[in-house]
Short mmCIF file of C-alpha atoms in Angstrom, two decimals:
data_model
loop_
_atom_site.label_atom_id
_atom_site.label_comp_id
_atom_site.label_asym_id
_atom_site.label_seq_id
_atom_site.Cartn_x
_atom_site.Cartn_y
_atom_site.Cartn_z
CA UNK U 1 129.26 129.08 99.47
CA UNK U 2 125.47 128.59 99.75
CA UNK U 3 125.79 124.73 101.08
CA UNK U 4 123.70 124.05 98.00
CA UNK U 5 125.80 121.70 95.66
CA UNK U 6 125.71 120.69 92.51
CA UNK U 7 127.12 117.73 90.13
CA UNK U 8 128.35 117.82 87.40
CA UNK U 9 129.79 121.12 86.69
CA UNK U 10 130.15 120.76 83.66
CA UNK U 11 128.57 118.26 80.72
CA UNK U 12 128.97 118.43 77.02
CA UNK U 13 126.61 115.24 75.60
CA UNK U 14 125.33 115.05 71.66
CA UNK U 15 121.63 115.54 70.46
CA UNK U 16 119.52 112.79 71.29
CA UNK U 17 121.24 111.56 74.06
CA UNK U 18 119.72 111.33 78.35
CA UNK U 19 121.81 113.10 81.54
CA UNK U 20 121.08 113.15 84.56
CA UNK U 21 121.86 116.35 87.00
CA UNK U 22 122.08 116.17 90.99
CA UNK U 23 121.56 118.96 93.69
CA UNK U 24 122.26 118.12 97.73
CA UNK U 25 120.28 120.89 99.39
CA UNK U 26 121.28 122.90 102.00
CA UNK U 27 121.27 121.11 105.16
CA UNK U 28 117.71 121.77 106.86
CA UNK U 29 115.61 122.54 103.92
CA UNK U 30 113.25 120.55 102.36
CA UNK U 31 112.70 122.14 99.23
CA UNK U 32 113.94 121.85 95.99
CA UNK U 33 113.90 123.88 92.89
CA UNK U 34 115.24 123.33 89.48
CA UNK U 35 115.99 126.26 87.25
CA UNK U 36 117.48 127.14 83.54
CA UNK U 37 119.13 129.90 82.44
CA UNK U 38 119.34 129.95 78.94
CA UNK U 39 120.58 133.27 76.45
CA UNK U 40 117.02 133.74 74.84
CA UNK U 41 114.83 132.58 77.82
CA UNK U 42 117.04 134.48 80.86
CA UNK U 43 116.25 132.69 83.98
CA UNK U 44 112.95 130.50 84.47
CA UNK U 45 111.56 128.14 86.87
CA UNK U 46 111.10 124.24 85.86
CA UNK U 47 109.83 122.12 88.80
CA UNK U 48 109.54 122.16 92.66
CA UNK U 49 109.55 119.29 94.93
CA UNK U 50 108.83 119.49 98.87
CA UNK U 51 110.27 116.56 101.32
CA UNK U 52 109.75 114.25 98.31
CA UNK U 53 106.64 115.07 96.43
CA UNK U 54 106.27 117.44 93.58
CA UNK U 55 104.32 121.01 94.38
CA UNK U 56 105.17 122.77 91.27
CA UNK U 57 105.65 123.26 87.70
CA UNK U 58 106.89 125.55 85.78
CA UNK U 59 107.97 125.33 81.85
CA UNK U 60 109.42 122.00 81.99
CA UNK U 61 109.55 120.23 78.52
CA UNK U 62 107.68 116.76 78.75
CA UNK U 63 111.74 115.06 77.73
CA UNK U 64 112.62 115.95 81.78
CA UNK U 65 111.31 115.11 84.42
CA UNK U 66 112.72 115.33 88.33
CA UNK U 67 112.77 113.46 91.49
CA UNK U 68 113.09 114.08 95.26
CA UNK U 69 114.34 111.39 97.00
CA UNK U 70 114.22 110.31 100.77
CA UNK U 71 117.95 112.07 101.52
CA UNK U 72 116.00 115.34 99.82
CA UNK U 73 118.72 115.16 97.55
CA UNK U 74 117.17 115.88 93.78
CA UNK U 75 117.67 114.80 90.15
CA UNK U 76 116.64 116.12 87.36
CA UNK U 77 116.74 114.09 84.30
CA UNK U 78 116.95 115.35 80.30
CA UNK U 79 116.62 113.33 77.37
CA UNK U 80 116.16 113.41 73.84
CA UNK U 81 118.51 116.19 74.35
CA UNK U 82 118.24 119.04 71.61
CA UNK U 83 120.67 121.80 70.49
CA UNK U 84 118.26 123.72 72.41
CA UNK U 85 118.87 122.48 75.88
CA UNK U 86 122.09 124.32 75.78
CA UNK U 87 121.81 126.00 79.54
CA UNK U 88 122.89 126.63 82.84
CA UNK U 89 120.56 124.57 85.32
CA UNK U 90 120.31 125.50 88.88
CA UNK U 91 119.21 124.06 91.78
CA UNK U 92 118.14 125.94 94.53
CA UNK U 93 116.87 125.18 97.91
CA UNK U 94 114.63 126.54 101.02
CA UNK U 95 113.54 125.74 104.09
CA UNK U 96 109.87 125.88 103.55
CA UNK U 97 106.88 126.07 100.68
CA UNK U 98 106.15 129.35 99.63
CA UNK U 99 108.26 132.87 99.94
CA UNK U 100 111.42 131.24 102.00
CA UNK U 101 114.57 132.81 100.69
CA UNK U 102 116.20 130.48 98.18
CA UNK U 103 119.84 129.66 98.09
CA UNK U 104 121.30 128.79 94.75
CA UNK U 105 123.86 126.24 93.75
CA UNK U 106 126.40 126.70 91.52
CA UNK U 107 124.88 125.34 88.56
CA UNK U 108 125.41 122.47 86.17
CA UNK U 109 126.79 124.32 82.23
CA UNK U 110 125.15 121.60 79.67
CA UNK U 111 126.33 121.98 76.17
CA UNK U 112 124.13 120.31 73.58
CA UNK U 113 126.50 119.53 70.44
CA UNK T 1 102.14 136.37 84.73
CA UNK T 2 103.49 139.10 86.47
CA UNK T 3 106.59 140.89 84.44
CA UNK T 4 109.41 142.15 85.91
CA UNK T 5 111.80 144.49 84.96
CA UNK T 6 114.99 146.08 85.61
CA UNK T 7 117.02 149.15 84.53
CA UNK T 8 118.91 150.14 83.05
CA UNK T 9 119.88 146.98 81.19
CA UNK T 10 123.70 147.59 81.10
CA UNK T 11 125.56 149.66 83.23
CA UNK T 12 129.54 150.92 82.94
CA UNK T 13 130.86 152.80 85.96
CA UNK T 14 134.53 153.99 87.24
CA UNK T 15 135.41 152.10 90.58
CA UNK T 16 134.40 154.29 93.24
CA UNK T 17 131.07 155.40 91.82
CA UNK T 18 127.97 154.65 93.23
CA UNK T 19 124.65 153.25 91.16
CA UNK T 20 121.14 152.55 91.29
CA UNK T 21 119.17 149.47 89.72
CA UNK T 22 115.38 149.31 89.91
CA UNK T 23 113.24 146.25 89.48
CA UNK T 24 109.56 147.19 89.11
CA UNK T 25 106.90 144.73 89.28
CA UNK T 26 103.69 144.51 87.43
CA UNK T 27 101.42 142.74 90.52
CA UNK T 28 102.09 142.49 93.95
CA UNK T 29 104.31 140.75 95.55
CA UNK T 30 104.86 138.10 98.64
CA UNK T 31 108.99 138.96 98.72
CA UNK T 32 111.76 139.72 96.76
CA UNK T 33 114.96 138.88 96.50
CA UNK T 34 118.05 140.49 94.86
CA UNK T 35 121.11 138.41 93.54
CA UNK T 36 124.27 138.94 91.72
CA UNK T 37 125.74 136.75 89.25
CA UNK T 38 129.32 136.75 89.01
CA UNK T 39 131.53 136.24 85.77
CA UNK T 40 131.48 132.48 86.69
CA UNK T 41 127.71 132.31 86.34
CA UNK T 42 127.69 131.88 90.46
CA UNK T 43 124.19 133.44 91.62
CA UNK T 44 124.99 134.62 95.28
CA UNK T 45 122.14 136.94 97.70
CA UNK T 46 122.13 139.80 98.61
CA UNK T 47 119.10 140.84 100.00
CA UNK T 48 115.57 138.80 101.28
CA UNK T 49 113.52 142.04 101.31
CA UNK T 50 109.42 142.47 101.02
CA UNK T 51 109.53 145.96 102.44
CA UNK T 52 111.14 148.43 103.92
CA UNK T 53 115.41 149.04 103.74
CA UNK T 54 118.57 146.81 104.42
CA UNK T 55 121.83 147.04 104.46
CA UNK T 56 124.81 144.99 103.59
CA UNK T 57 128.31 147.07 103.95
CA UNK T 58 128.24 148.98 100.84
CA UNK T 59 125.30 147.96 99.13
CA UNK T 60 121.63 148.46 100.25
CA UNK T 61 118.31 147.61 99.26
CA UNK T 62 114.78 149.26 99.29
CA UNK T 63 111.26 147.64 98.53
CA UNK T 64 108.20 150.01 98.29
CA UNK T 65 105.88 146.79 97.68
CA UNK T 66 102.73 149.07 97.33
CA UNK T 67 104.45 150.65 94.70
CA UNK T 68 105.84 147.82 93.03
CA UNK T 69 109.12 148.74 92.76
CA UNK T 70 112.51 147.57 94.21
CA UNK T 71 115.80 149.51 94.38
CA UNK T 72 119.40 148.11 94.46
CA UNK T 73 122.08 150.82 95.52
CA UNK T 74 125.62 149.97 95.45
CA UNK T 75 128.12 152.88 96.70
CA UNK T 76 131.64 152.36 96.11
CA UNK T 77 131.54 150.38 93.95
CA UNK T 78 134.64 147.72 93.03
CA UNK T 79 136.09 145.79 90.05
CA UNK T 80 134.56 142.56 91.91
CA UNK T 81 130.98 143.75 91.44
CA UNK T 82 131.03 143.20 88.02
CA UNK T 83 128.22 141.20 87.09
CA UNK T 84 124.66 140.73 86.41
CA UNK T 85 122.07 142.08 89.01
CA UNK T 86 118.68 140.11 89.27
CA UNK T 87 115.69 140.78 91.39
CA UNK T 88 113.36 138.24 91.52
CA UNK T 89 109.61 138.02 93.10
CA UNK T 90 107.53 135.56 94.80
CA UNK T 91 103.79 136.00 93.68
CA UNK T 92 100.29 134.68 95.52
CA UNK T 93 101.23 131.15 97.04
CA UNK T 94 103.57 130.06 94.53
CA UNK T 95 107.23 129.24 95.97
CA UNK T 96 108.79 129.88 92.43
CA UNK T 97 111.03 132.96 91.96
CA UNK T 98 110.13 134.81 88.91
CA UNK T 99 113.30 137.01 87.55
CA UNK T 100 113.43 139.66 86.26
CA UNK T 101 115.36 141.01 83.41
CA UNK T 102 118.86 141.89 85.12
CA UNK T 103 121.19 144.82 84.95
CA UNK T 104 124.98 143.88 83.56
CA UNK T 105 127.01 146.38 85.70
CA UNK T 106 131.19 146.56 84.52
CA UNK T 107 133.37 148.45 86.97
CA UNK T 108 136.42 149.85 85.69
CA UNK T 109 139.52 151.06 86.77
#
């Protein structure tokens, strides 16, 4: 167990339609990181946020977007969901900014239909 | 970007063999991390390693950063490291890991 958790574990949704995805992070840490693993893209990074504000981007699609909130816990929201968006998102989480091992949760399974 | 890759893609070994993954690296690196993802998509650590060797019971891990280049050995190996293996590499001041490839080991009986 990484003490990185993650909810829902699983959500099947239809084209078109919004979810929303939440990650606690490891007690301690401030940072957040959302990640998709997809078949044809293998794993990639989407967006970073530090004790609340947003350091980094990564190939996030301009239908999600992500929030830290004060409890550091994160959301990261999809809509206008495509067949597409079919993935395995992780959250992961460190103590600091920059090259502080990461701990992954156990990821959120979205299936597009 | 920088590209990372591993080999050999796919890997099939009898229980009680022992293997060696690589991940090499196209620019240098901050740190490196190895994971393995278990057949219920769980990715779990293994090693936190910018240089030099560690060890963790049977597996061990190696990181020649001049050289770019990362090795994953795994002796003994058991049904219950079936999986994929990723290495993944923190670059300039970035905190984003970027992954490699993987290697999909199966142990058999």
């Amino acid at each position: 167990d990484s003490g990185v958790t993650q909810t829902p574990k699983h959500l099947i949704t239809a084209t078109g339609q919004r979810v929303t995805l939440r990650c606690s992070p490891r007690s301690g840490d401030l940072s957040v990181y959302w990640y998709q693993q997809s078949l044809d893209q293998g794993l990639q990074f989407l967006i970073q946020y530090y004790n609340g504000e947003e350091r980094a981007k990564g190939n996030i699609l301009e239908r999600f977007s992500a929030q830290q909130f004060p409890d550091l816990h994160s959301e990261l929201n999809l809509s206008s969901l495509e067949l597409g968006d079919s993935a395995l998102y992780f959250c992961a989480s460190s103590y600091g900014l920059a090259s502080y091992e990461q701990y992954f949760g156990p990821g959120t399974r979205l299936t597009v239909t | 970007g920088i590209q990372v890759e591993q080999s050999p893609p796919d890997l099939i070994l009898q229980e009680g063999a022992n293997s060696t993954l690589r991940c090499n690296f196209s620019d240098s690196v901050n740190n490196l991390q190895w994971f393995h993802q278990n057949p219920w998509g769980q990715l779990i650590n293994l090693f936190y390693i910018p240089s030099g060797t560690k060890q963790n019971g049977r597996l061990s891990a190696t990181t020649v950063a001049t050289e770019r280049y990362s090795l994953l050995y795994i002796s003994s190996s058991q049904t219950t490291d079936s999986g994929v293996y990723f290495c993944a590499v923190y670059t300039g001041t970035a905190s984003k890991l970027t992954f490699g490839t993987g290697t999909r080991l199966q142990v058999t009986l």
